[in-house]
GROMACS .gro file of C-alpha atoms in nm:
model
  239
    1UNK     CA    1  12.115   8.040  12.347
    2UNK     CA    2  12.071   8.330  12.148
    3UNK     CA    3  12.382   8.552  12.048
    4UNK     CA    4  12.355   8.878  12.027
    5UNK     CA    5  12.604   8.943  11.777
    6UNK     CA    6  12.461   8.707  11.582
    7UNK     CA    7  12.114   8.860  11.586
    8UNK     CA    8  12.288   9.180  11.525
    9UNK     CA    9  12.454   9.065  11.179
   10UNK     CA   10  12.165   8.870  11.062
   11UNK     CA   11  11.918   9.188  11.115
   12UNK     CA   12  12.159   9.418  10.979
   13UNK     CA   13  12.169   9.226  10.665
   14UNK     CA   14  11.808   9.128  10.630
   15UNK     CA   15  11.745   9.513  10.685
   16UNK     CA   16  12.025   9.600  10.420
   17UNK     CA   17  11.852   9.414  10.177
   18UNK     CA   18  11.518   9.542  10.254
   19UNK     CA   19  11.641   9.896  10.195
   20UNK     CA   20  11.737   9.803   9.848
   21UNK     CA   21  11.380   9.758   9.745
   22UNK     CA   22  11.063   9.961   9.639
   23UNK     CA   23  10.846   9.878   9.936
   24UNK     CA   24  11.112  10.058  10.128
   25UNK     CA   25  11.031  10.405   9.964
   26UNK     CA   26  10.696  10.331  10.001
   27UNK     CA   27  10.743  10.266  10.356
   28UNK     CA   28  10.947  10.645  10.405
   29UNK     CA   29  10.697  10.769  10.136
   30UNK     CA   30  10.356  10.689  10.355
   31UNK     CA   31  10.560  10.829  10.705
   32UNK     CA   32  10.656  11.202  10.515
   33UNK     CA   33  10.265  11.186  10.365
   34UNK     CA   34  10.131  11.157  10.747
   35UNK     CA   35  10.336  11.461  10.860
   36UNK     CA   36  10.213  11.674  10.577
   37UNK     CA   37   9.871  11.558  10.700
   38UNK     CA   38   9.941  11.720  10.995
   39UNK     CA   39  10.119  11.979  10.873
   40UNK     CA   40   9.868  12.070  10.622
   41UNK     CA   41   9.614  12.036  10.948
   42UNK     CA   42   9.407  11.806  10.764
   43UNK     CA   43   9.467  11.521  11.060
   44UNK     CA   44   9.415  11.721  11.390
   45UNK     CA   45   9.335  11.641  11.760
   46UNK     CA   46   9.084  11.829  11.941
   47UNK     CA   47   8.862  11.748  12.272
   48UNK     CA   48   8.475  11.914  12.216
   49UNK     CA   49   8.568  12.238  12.119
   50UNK     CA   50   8.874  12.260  12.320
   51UNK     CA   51   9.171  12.225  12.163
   52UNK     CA   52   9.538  12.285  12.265
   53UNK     CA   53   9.804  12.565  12.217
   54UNK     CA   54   9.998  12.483  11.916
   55UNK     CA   55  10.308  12.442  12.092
   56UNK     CA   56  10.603  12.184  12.119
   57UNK     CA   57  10.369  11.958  12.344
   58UNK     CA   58  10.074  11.946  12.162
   59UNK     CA   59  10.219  11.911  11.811
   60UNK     CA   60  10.404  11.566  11.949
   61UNK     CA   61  10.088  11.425  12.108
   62UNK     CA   62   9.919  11.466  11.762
   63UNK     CA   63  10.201  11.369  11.522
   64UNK     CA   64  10.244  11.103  11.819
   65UNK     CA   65   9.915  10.958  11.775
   66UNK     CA   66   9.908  10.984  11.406
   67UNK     CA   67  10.229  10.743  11.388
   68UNK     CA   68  10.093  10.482  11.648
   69UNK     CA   69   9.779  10.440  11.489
   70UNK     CA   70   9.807  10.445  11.122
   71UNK     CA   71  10.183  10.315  11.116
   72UNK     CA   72  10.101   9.975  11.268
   73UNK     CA   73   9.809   9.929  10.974
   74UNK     CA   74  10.078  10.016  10.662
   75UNK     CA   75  10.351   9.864  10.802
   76UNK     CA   76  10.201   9.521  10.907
   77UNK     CA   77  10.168   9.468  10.492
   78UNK     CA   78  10.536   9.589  10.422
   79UNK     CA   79  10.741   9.379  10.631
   80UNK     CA   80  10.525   9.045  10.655
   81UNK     CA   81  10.742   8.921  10.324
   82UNK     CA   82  11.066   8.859  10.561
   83UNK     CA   83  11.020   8.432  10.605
   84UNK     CA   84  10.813   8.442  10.258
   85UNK     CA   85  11.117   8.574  10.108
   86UNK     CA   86  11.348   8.334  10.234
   87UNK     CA   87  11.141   8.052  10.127
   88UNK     CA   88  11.111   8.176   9.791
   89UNK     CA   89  11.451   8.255   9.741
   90UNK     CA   90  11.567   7.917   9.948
   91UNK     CA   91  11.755   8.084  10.172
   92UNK     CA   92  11.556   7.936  10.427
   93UNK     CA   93  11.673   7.553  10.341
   94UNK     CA   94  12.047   7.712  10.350
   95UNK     CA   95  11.964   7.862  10.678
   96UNK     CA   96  11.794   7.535  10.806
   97UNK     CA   97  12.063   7.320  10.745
   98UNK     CA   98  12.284   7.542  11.029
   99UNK     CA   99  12.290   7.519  11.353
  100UNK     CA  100  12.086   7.807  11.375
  101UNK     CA  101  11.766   7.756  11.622
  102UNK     CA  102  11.400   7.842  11.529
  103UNK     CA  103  11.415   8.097  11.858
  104UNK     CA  104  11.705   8.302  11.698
  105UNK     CA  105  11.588   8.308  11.350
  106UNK     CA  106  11.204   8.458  11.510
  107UNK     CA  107  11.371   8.663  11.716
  108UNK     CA  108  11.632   8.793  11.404
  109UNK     CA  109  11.306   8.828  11.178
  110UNK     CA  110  11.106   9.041  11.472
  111UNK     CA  111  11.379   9.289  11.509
  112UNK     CA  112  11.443   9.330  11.131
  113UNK     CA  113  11.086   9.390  11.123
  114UNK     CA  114  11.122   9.664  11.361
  115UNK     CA  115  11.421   9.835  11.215
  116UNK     CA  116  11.215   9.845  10.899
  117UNK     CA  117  10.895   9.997  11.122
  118UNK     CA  118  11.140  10.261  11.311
  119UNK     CA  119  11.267  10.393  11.015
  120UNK     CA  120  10.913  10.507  10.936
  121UNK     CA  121  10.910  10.683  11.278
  122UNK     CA  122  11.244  10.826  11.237
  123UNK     CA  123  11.143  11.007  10.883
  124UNK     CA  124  10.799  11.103  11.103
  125UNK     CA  125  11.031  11.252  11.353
  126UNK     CA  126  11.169  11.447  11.097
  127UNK     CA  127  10.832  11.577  10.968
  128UNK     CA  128  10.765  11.695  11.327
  129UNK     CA  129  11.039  11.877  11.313
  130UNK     CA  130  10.971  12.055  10.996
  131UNK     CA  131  10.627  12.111  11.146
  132UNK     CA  132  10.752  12.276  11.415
  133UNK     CA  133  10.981  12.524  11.196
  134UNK     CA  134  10.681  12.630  10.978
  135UNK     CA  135  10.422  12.615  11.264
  136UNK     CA  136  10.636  12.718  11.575
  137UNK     CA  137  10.363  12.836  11.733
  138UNK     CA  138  10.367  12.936  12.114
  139UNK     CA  139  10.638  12.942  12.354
  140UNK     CA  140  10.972  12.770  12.239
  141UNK     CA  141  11.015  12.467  12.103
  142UNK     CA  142  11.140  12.185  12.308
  143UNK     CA  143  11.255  11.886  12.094
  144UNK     CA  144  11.238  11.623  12.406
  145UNK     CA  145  10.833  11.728  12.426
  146UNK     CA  146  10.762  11.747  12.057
  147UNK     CA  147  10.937  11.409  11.976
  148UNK     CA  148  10.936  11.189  12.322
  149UNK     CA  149  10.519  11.100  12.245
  150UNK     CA  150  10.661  10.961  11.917
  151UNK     CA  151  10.914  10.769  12.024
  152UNK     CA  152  10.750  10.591  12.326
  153UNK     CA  153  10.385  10.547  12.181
  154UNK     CA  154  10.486  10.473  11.805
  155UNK     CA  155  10.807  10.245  11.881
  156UNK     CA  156  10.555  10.088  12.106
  157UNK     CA  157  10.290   9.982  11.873
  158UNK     CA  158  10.533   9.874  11.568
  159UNK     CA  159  10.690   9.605  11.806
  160UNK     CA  160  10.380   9.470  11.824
  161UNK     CA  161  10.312   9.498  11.458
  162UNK     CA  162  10.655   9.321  11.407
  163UNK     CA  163  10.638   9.036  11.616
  164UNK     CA  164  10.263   8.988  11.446
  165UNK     CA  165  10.355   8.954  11.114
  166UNK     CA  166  10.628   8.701  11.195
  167UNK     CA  167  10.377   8.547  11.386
  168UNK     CA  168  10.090   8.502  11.081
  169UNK     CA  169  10.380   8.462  10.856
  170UNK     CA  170  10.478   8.127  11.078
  171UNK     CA  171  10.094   8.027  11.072
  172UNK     CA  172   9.971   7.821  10.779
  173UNK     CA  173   9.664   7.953  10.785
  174UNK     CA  174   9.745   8.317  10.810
  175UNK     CA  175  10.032   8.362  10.543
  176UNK     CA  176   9.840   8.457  10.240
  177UNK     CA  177   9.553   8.684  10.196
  178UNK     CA  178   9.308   8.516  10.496
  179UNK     CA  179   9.577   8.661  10.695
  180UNK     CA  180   9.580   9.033  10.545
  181UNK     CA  181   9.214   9.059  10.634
  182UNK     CA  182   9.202   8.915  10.961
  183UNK     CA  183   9.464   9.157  11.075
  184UNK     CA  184   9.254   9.488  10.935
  185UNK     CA  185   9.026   9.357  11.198
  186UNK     CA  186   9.223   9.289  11.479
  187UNK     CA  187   9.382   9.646  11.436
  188UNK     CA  188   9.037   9.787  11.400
  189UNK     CA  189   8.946   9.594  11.700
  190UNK     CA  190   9.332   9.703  11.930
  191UNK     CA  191   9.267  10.060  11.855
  192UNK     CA  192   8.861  10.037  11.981
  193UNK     CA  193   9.011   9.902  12.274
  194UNK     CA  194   9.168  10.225  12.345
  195UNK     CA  195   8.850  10.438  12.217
  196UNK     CA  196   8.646  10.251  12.451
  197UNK     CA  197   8.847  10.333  12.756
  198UNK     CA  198   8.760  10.705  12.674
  199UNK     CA  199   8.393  10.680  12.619
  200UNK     CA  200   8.182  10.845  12.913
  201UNK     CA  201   8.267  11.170  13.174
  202UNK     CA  202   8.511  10.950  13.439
  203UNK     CA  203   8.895  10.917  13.444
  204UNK     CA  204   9.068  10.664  13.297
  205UNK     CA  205   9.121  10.316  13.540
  206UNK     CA  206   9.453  10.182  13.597
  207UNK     CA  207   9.349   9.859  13.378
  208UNK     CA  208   9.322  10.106  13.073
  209UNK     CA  209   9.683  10.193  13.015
  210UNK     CA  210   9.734   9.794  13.007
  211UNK     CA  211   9.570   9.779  12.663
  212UNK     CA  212   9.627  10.058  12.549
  213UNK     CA  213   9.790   9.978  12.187
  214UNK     CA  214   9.794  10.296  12.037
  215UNK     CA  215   9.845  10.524  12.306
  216UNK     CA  216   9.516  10.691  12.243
  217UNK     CA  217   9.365  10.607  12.613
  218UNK     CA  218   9.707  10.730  12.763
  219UNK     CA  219   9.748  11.052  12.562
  220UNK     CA  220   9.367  11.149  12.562
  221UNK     CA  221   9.257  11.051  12.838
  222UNK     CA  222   9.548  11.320  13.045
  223UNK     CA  223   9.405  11.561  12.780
  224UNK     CA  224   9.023  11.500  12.901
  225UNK     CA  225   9.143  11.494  13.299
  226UNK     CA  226   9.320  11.872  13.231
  227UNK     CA  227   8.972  12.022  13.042
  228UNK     CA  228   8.762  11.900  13.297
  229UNK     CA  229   8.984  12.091  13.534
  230UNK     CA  230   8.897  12.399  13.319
  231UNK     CA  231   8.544  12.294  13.191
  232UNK     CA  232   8.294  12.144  13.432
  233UNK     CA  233   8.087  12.106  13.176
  234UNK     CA  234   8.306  11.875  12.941
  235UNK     CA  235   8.158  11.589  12.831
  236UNK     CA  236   8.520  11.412  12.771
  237UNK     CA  237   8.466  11.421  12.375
  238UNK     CA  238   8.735  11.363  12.187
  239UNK     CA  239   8.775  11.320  11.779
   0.00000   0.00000   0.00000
């Protein structure tokens, strides 16, 4: 049975210890370069030649997407060193001689994964708000529209990332740099799942939110179904 104070004190300290290392600035670093992407408008979201008013809404789709699909790539790399880490340092043969099961030390590892991961979105979440004190745009701002997309899409697609890199870090074959490939791919290949569902003039299915990693189908695909309204003519383009 798995205790959740337990898993509470074990993540805290795993994530303690993370925080005292360099990856960890790298980690914030990459999340405050994406929002000056944005900021900067060098990363931007538009439909054809439609794009939307620079308001509270539109700046967290963007920011929103920007965090769920480049976060999972950078972060897979940072935090698959949690069971590595152990083993090198032997905590792992202190840890396996308790009565400690091999369900609550995953389950321990995922989440301290995932604390690492959110604090990324948290210092993104940050840059949105900056962005939308230099860029306020049009009408006023409304925090729970500008940083809901991030929290729901982004948190969403680092879980995932978490619980994969304990995964490959549990499978011989995947720990070391066969591993670090094959997951480029398979995050090449999530995110075209998503792309694909938006490919063609027709509304999204039901079945298309289901793998929708990135929230690129979700978040798009509303876009496309409110410019058709306005734009017969839309040929549900999006870049």
């Amino acid at each position: 049975m798995i205790r959740p104070r337990l898993v509470y004190h074990m993540v805290r300290a795993d994530f303690l210890e993370r925080t005292r290392r360099p990856s960890f600035l790298i980690t914030l670093g990459f999340s405050v370069y994406l929002g000056y992407l944005v900021n900067s408008g060098l990363v931007s979201l538009q439909l054809d030649h439609w794009r939307g008013l620079p308001n509270s809404a539109w700046n967290g789709a963007v920011i929103a997407l920007v965090g769920s699909v480049f976060l999972p790539l950078v972060g897979f790399y940072i935090v698959k060193n949690t069971i590595q880490r152990d083993r090198e340092t032997r905590v792992g043969r202190i840890l396996a001689a308790t009565p400690m099961s091999r369900t609550f030390y995953t389950v321990s590892k995922a989440l301290s994964n995932f604390a690492v991961l959110a604090s990324m979105v948290v210092v993104l979440a940050i840059a949105a708000i900056i962005l939308q004190w230099t860029h306020p745009g049009t009408g006023p701002t409304s925090y729970t529209d500008l940083l809901t997309p991030l929290f729901v899409f982004a948190l969403s697609s680092l879980s995932i990332t978490a619980a994969l890199a304990v995964l490959f870090e549990t499978l011989p074959g995947l720990r070391g740099g066969l591993g670090n490939v094959l997951y480029f791919f398979l995050w090449i290949f999530l995110i075209s799942l998503s792309v694909t569902s938006l490919t063609g003039n027709h509304a999204l299915s039901p079945s298309s939110y289901l793998h929708d990693y990135t929230g690129i189908a979700t978040i798009s695909g509303n876009m496309q179904a409110q410019v058709r309204l306005l734009d017969p003519t839309y040929a549900g383009g999006s870049s």
